[in-house]
Amino acid sequence: MQRRSSGSTTDEDDDDDDNDKCLAVGASDINGDGQQRKTSSESGHEVARTSSTLDRRKRDSAYAAPTRQPGWNPPPPTANGSLQRKQKATTPLTPAGNTIVEMPEPAMARRSRTRSPWSCSLLTLTTTGLSFVVLFSIVHSFLTRQLDPKGCRMSMMRPAFAKFSDFDTEHTRFASKYSLYLYREGGIDEDTMVKGVPVLFIPGNAGSYKQVRPLAAEAAEYFHDTVQHDGKALNAGARSLDFFTVDFNEDITAFHGQTLLDQAEYLNDAVAYILSLYHDPRRSRRDASLPDPSSVVLVGHSMGGIVARTMLTMANYQSNSINTIITMSAPHARPPVSFDSDIVRTYKQINDYWRQAYSQKWANNNPLWHVTLISIAGGGLDTVVPSDYASISSLVPDTHGFTVFTSSVPNVWTGMDHLSILWCDQFRKVIVRSLMDIVDVHRSAQTKPRAERMRIFRKWYLTGMERVAEKTLPQKEPTTLLTLEDNSNSIIPQGEKLIIRSFGRSGKPKAYLLPVPPQGTPGGQRFTLLSDQKLDAAGEGGKLEVLFCSVFPLQPGQSATLFSMNMDLSGDSSGTTRLACKNAASDNINLPASTRESKYAFEQTQPFSYLQYDLDDLAEHQFVAIVDKAVESTSGWVTAEFNDNSESTFKTTVGLRRLLAMGLRLKLPATRPLVTEVKIPALHSSLLAYHLNIGSHACGDDTELFTPLLRQYISEPYESKYFVNVREANINLHGIAPFMPPPLRTQRTSDGVSLQLWSDTSCNTSIDVSLKVDVQGSLGKLFMRYRTVFAAFPLLVVALILRRQFKGYDETGTFMTFAESMDLCLRSSLPLFLLAMSFFALSLARSSSRPPRQTSPGFFNWRGNATESTIDFTQNDLLLGSQDPFFWFLVPLLGAISTGVCIVIHYAALAVIQILAVIYGFFTARPAWLSNDDKRCLDVHGYLDPPATDDVLRRNASPDFTATTPRRRIITTSILLFLVSTFIPYQFAYMVACIVQIATCTRALRFATETRSRAHYNFYNYSHSILVLMLWILPINIPVLVVWVHNLAVHWLTPFSSHHNVLSIMPFILLVETMTSGRMIPRLTTRLRYITNILMFLLAVCAAVYGVTYAYLLHHFANLVAGWLVLVYFSATDISLSGLSQMLEGGEEGESDVKKRP
C-alpha cells in the first residue's frame, strides 16, 4: 500500500516498514483491559510482541472483517487485547475523533469509493441543460414576444412643496419618521393656504412623495385654465383640488406587514390633521358659506392603494372621513410576495373586512356603504406587479367599484408600466377630470353621492360598450325641435344602411332619417353609427349632429317656448314636418381612428365617433335624424344602420384543446353588419397568448371609408385593447389567473374573450379571420405569474436530496455528495413526487371550477340562512393556484426548471466554497497537527491503517474546529438570542448563521482535501447540503431584513412588533454552532431514523403546496427540521450542561488538555 505524506513517494519496502510502524503505534497504546499504557517500556514490549505475531496477511484479513451488527455484544476482551484491536481496525473517524456505529452490510460488501463533490452524471447534466433551455425560452419570450406597445406622452410640471412642520408628535407617534406636504404648482397656485377639496396622494413601495407632481400639476392647470371660467361647473360644486402627499422615507411596504399598518395609522392621523386645516381661518381661504370638509379623497399608487384600504380598518379611523379611493397598479387581490407572515396576515384581515362589509344585507350594517373604490391596472407592461392582482372583483360589488385597464380608458388606449401610470400625460388628464366631476363643495363629504360618483367613473374609465354602461338618452327630455321640408329630405327605407361619403354636397344642411324598427323584432336589433367626425352637442357648429326624434304636432308659434334649440331645415316650404328630438352627443363613444396610415391606437389623431343603442333604448322614438350641417363640400363620412343581433354576433363552441390543435377559422360574409362580434368562451386564461390574422379584402382606395378596427375585450375585469388598421394582432389578456380568489358575486359562466370588429361594409367583400395559439408567446406569460415559484420549488428538490442523503448515511455510514444524491433522486423519488403533485393539482383545479355549495342549516338552523352560498376565497392558494385542469403539466414543468436551477446553485456554492478554501489555505499555515506518520496511517476511506490509539485520534481531530471554548460558544449564542428577542429581527440572526455555515464548509473542505478521509468528506458533504438548504431559505428572510436596515438608515430605532420570536431561529443557531465544532451528526440506527425521512418529505410537500402563497412557512418548517437535527446531536450525549458543552465543543470529556492551535 502506498504511503500518503507531503507529496513524495517511496518504494514498496518503505511502505511495508511504514505499515509495520503504524501497526506498532496502534498496538503500543492499548493494553488487554482497553486502557492506555503510561510507560515507554511497557509500550516497547507490546510493540515487539505484536510485531512478531501479526503479519501483513492477517492485517488485511482484519481490515476486511465484517462490521459489528446492531445490538451485538462482543465477548470479553482477551488478555492480550487482540479483540479490541480488531474492532478498532474497522472503526472510521469523524472530524471530532468520535467513532461511528456501522449499519448491517452484506458480507461481501466493500467500501465505496468517495465520490468527488464535482462529479456530475449524464442524467443530471441533461436535466440541467433542458431546464435552462426552457427557462431561457420563458425569459426570452417574456422580453421579446407578445409585448404591448408603449404610447405614454411625457408630462410637464413646476412643483413646489410646503411641509407641515407642526404635524408633530402631538398629532402622531410617527412624526419623526414620516412627513406631510402640500403641493403647489409654480406660476399658477403658490398660495400655501387650503382653499379647495382635499386629496391625499399615497406613494407605494419605496415610493417618493414627489410622485404626486404629474397629477397635482394637471389639476392646478385644468382648474386655472378651464374650470374657474365655467360658471355652470362652479355652480355644480366644482373647485380646485388641494393635493397633499406623504413622505414615507421610501418605506418598503410590499415586504413587511407591520410597516403597512404603521403607514395606515399615520395616514389616519394625517387625515384628521388635514380636515382640521379647513376649520382654521388662519390656514383656510374657503368660502365661509360652504360646509367644512368632512372627508378626503385618496389616490394611491401600488402598495399605497393597499394602505388606503387598510386605513378604513384601523382603530384610529374617523368614520366617513374617506369615501373615494382611486388606486393605480395596486395588488388588491393578494400580496405580491408572501415572504413575511405579517403581510399575508394583514392582507387577509383587510380583505376579510371588506368582504364582510359588502356581504351585509342592509346598508346600515355596512361601514363601507358610502365608499367607492376604483382600481386601475397598467396591463402587460407592468412587470413589477402582475396586473391580475389589481382585480377587486373578490372584494367589492360592481355597485361600489370596478377594475379597469388603462388600455380601455377612452383617449388613452395604451398599456403602462408600474411607474409611467403616474406621469402618463393622457392618463393623468382623465384622472383629474374625473375627480373634478365628482367634487361637490356644497356637501360636507365634498363629493357627489355614491351612485352618481359611480356613473361619473364609468363614463370616464369605461369604453361605454359594457353591460353596466348607462345611456343618457332615455333619461333626457327633448331639447331640439327639428323642422323638415316634406319633399326634399331623405328617408332611408327600413332595413337599408346609410352611407355618407362627404359632407355639404347639397350646399345647405340636410337631415337623413332612419325609421326605428318596431319593438318585438325576433332576435333583437340595435342601432350603430360610425363617423370620423365629432358629434355636435346642441348648439355647436360642427359638421354632424345625431338626433333621436318623435313626431311632435305643435301649433305654430309654440316651439320657441318649449325647446331650447330650434333647427329649421324646411326653407321656404309650406309643408313641413316637426320632430321633437334628443341630442345623442352625450352617449358618444370615442374609438381610435383606423386608416391606412394608422399604426397604434394611441396616436394623436381625431378619434372616430361611435353610437350604439339597443332597440329597447329607442322605444319612445320613431326616427334617427342624422344631420349634415356643412354648407360647403368637405371631407368626412358617416355610416349608420339597424341590424339584428343574431347577424352581428358569432359565438364559437370550440374547446381549448381543439383550439390548441387546430386553431380557429371564420369567414365573415360580405353582407355583414358594420360591427361583427366573435365570442370565444374557451379563451379565458391569462397564461395563454394567441395570434390573430385578418385577411385583406379587395376594396379600392377611393371607396374605402376606413380600415378594419379590432377591439379585444373581456367583461371582468374591464380590459379592452384596440388594434387599428389591423391585419394581424397579438391577443393576450388578464382573465382567469393563478392564485386569484373567486369573485364576490358568483358568475355562472365565463364569456371568455370577445373580438369586436368594425369593417367597411361598402366594399361588399368577405373577410377571413384565423386565430391560433402562440406557444412561444405563451411561455412568457408564465414569468409574471410564477416567478415566485423559484423561491419554493427548488426547496422541495433540496429536501428530497437531503432525505436521500440521510437515508444512505444511516444505512451505510457514508454521507453521499449532493450531486450523487441528486442523480439518485432524478431516477426515482423526484419524478414520482412531481407526478403525485400533478395529480393533486388536477384535483384542486377541478374542485375550484365547481360552483360554491350552499351552506346547510344544520341542527336548529344554527348556521343561519340555508340559501346562502359559501365562497372559499382561499381555494386557489395551494400548489400552483391554477383553476383550469388543462394546466396540470405546469407542476412537472416548473419542477424540472427548479431542479436545474437547484443544480446550478449547488455548483455555484461549491465553486465559492472551493475559492474560499484556497484563500483560507493561503492565509493559514499548513496543518502541522497531521504528522506524516499519522497521515500514513489513514487510508483513502478514512480508516486508520492499522488501528490507532486514542492519542492519534485526538491528534487527527481538527484543531481549527475546536479553537473556541464551549463557554465562548454558549455566551455568543446567548447574546445573539437575546438581541433577537429585544432588538434585531430573527432574519438578521439567520443571515449570520448562513455566513457561519459558509465558514464551516470552507474549513471542512480544506481538511477533507488534506486528509483524504472519508469521515472528513462525510462531514463536508453534510455541511454543504445544509448550506444549500439554508441558502434557499435565505431569500425568504432577506426582505424583512432589508426593511429593518432601511429603518436604521432613517434613524427609526423602534423594534418590530413581530419577528422577535427566539424559537424561530434557535434551532438554526444551535445547529450551525454545533457544526462549527466539526462534529458529524450521529447516525440513527433505530426507528428514529424514519423521523428524519418523514420530516424531509414533509418539507418537500410544504414547499410544493404552500411555498408560493405562504412562503414564510418554509422558514418555520426548515427550522423544525433543524431542531430535529439538533436533537439527534443531543441523542449522542447526555442532556445536561456538560453535555451541551460537549456538543458545542465537538470533543469528548478529557480533551481539555489537548493543545489548541492559535
Tab-separated table of N, CA and C in Angstrom, residues 854-899:
chain	number	residue	atom	x	y	z
A	854	GLN	N	-74.083	25.407	-1.329
A	854	GLN	CA	-74.898	26.150	-0.378
A	854	GLN	C	-74.688	25.596	1.014
A	855	THR	N	-74.695	26.495	1.978
A	855	THR	CA	-74.481	26.088	3.351
A	855	THR	C	-75.704	25.358	3.883
A	856	SER	N	-75.437	24.328	4.638
A	856	SER	CA	-76.526	23.574	5.266
A	856	SER	C	-76.962	24.279	6.535
A	857	PRO	N	-78.280	24.301	6.807
A	857	PRO	CA	-78.725	24.982	8.016
A	857	PRO	C	-78.310	24.287	9.293
A	858	GLY	N	-77.995	22.988	9.200
A	858	GLY	CA	-77.594	22.270	10.399
A	858	GLY	C	-78.765	22.080	11.346
A	859	PHE	N	-78.458	21.589	12.503
A	859	PHE	CA	-79.494	21.384	13.512
A	859	PHE	C	-79.970	22.719	14.052
A	860	PHE	N	-81.285	22.846	14.162
A	860	PHE	CA	-81.915	24.037	14.727
A	860	PHE	C	-81.532	25.308	13.970
A	861	ASN	N	-81.161	25.124	12.683
A	861	ASN	CA	-80.855	26.283	11.838
A	861	ASN	C	-79.729	27.137	12.420
A	862	TRP	N	-78.727	26.463	13.018
A	862	TRP	CA	-77.677	27.214	13.717
A	862	TRP	C	-76.695	27.869	12.770
A	863	ARG	N	-76.764	27.500	11.483
A	863	ARG	CA	-75.857	28.132	10.521
A	863	ARG	C	-76.505	29.271	9.765
A	864	GLY	N	-77.703	29.664	10.156
A	864	GLY	CA	-78.314	30.823	9.525
A	864	GLY	C	-79.055	30.450	8.264
A	865	ASN	N	-78.979	31.330	7.265
A	865	ASN	CA	-79.742	31.189	6.039
A	865	ASN	C	-79.195	30.050	5.193
A	866	ALA	N	-80.039	29.067	4.907
A	866	ALA	CA	-79.573	27.896	4.164
A	866	ALA	C	-79.386	28.182	2.693
A	867	THR	N	-79.924	29.259	2.194
A	867	THR	CA	-79.822	29.567	0.766
A	867	THR	C	-78.534	30.308	0.432
A	868	GLU	N	-77.761	30.726	1.399
A	868	GLU	CA	-76.527	31.444	1.149
A	868	GLU	C	-75.443	30.477	0.685
A	869	SER	N	-74.629	30.918	-0.243
A	869	SER	CA	-73.524	30.113	-0.756
A	869	SER	C	-72.241	30.522	-0.065
A	870	THR	N	-71.502	29.521	0.325
A	870	THR	CA	-70.228	29.772	0.975
A	870	THR	C	-69.139	29.834	-0.081
A	871	ILE	N	-68.426	30.930	-0.145
A	871	ILE	CA	-67.341	31.111	-1.110
A	871	ILE	C	-66.021	30.964	-0.359
A	872	ASP	N	-65.212	30.035	-0.803
A	872	ASP	CA	-63.890	29.843	-0.221
A	872	ASP	C	-62.902	30.696	-1.005
A	873	PHE	N	-62.518	31.809	-0.420
A	873	PHE	CA	-61.620	32.730	-1.117
A	873	PHE	C	-60.169	32.252	-1.112
A	874	THR	N	-59.889	31.157	-0.431
A	874	THR	CA	-58.530	30.597	-0.421
A	874	THR	C	-58.439	29.330	-1.260
A	875	GLN	N	-59.441	29.042	-2.059
A	875	GLN	CA	-59.461	27.775	-2.780
A	875	GLN	C	-58.376	27.673	-3.839
A	876	ASN	N	-57.822	28.797	-4.273
A	876	ASN	CA	-56.776	28.788	-5.302
A	876	ASN	C	-55.406	29.116	-4.736
A	877	ASP	N	-55.240	28.966	-3.430
A	877	ASP	CA	-53.974	29.326	-2.805
A	877	ASP	C	-52.930	28.220	-2.880
A	878	LEU	N	-53.349	26.975	-3.044
A	878	LEU	CA	-52.428	25.852	-2.914
A	878	LEU	C	-51.734	25.542	-4.233
A	879	LEU	N	-50.559	24.955	-4.090
A	879	LEU	CA	-49.749	24.488	-5.214
A	879	LEU	C	-49.516	25.630	-6.205
A	880	LEU	N	-49.894	25.464	-7.457
A	880	LEU	CA	-49.684	26.499	-8.468
A	880	LEU	C	-50.918	27.345	-8.708
A	881	GLY	N	-51.953	27.154	-7.917
A	881	GLY	CA	-53.114	28.031	-7.954
A	881	GLY	C	-53.891	28.038	-9.240
A	882	SER	N	-53.743	27.022	-10.075
A	882	SER	CA	-54.433	27.018	-11.357
A	882	SER	C	-55.886	26.611	-11.168
A	883	GLN	N	-56.780	27.285	-11.872
A	883	GLN	CA	-58.205	26.977	-11.831
A	883	GLN	C	-58.658	26.154	-13.028
A	884	ASP	N	-57.728	25.821	-13.896
A	884	ASP	CA	-58.057	25.087	-15.106
A	884	ASP	C	-57.307	23.762	-15.101
A	885	PRO	N	-58.007	22.623	-15.140
A	885	PRO	CA	-57.307	21.328	-15.149
A	885	PRO	C	-56.360	21.164	-16.326
A	886	PHE	N	-56.526	21.973	-17.356
A	886	PHE	CA	-55.653	21.857	-18.521
A	886	PHE	C	-54.187	22.094	-18.167
A	887	PHE	N	-53.928	22.890	-17.145
A	887	PHE	CA	-52.561	23.298	-16.837
A	887	PHE	C	-51.906	22.409	-15.770
A	888	TRP	N	-52.321	21.144	-15.692
A	888	TRP	CA	-51.704	20.227	-14.732
A	888	TRP	C	-50.218	20.030	-15.027
A	889	PHE	N	-49.838	20.161	-16.284
A	889	PHE	CA	-48.455	19.902	-16.676
A	889	PHE	C	-47.479	20.962	-16.154
A	890	LEU	N	-48.001	22.077	-15.632
A	890	LEU	CA	-47.100	23.108	-15.126
A	890	LEU	C	-46.319	22.631	-13.910
A	891	VAL	N	-46.873	21.699	-13.150
A	891	VAL	CA	-46.155	21.204	-11.975
A	891	VAL	C	-44.860	20.498	-12.373
A	892	PRO	N	-44.893	19.491	-13.249
A	892	PRO	CA	-43.606	18.897	-13.648
A	892	PRO	C	-42.718	19.848	-14.437
A	893	LEU	N	-43.320	20.745	-15.214
A	893	LEU	CA	-42.507	21.689	-15.982
A	893	LEU	C	-41.718	22.605	-15.058
A	894	LEU	N	-42.419	23.267	-14.136
A	894	LEU	CA	-41.724	24.161	-13.206
A	894	LEU	C	-40.847	23.377	-12.237
A	895	GLY	N	-41.251	22.144	-11.908
A	895	GLY	CA	-40.393	21.317	-11.073
A	895	GLY	C	-39.088	20.977	-11.751
A	896	ALA	N	-39.137	20.673	-13.048
A	896	ALA	CA	-37.901	20.387	-13.791
A	896	ALA	C	-37.010	21.622	-13.885
A	897	ILE	N	-37.624	22.779	-14.131
A	897	ILE	CA	-36.833	24.015	-14.184
A	897	ILE	C	-36.188	24.293	-12.832
A	898	SER	N	-36.946	24.105	-11.767
A	898	SER	CA	-36.404	24.338	-10.427
A	898	SER	C	-35.280	23.363	-10.116
A	899	THR	N	-35.384	22.138	-10.634
A	899	THR	CA	-34.303	21.169	-10.433
A	899	THR	C	-33.017	21.660	-11.085
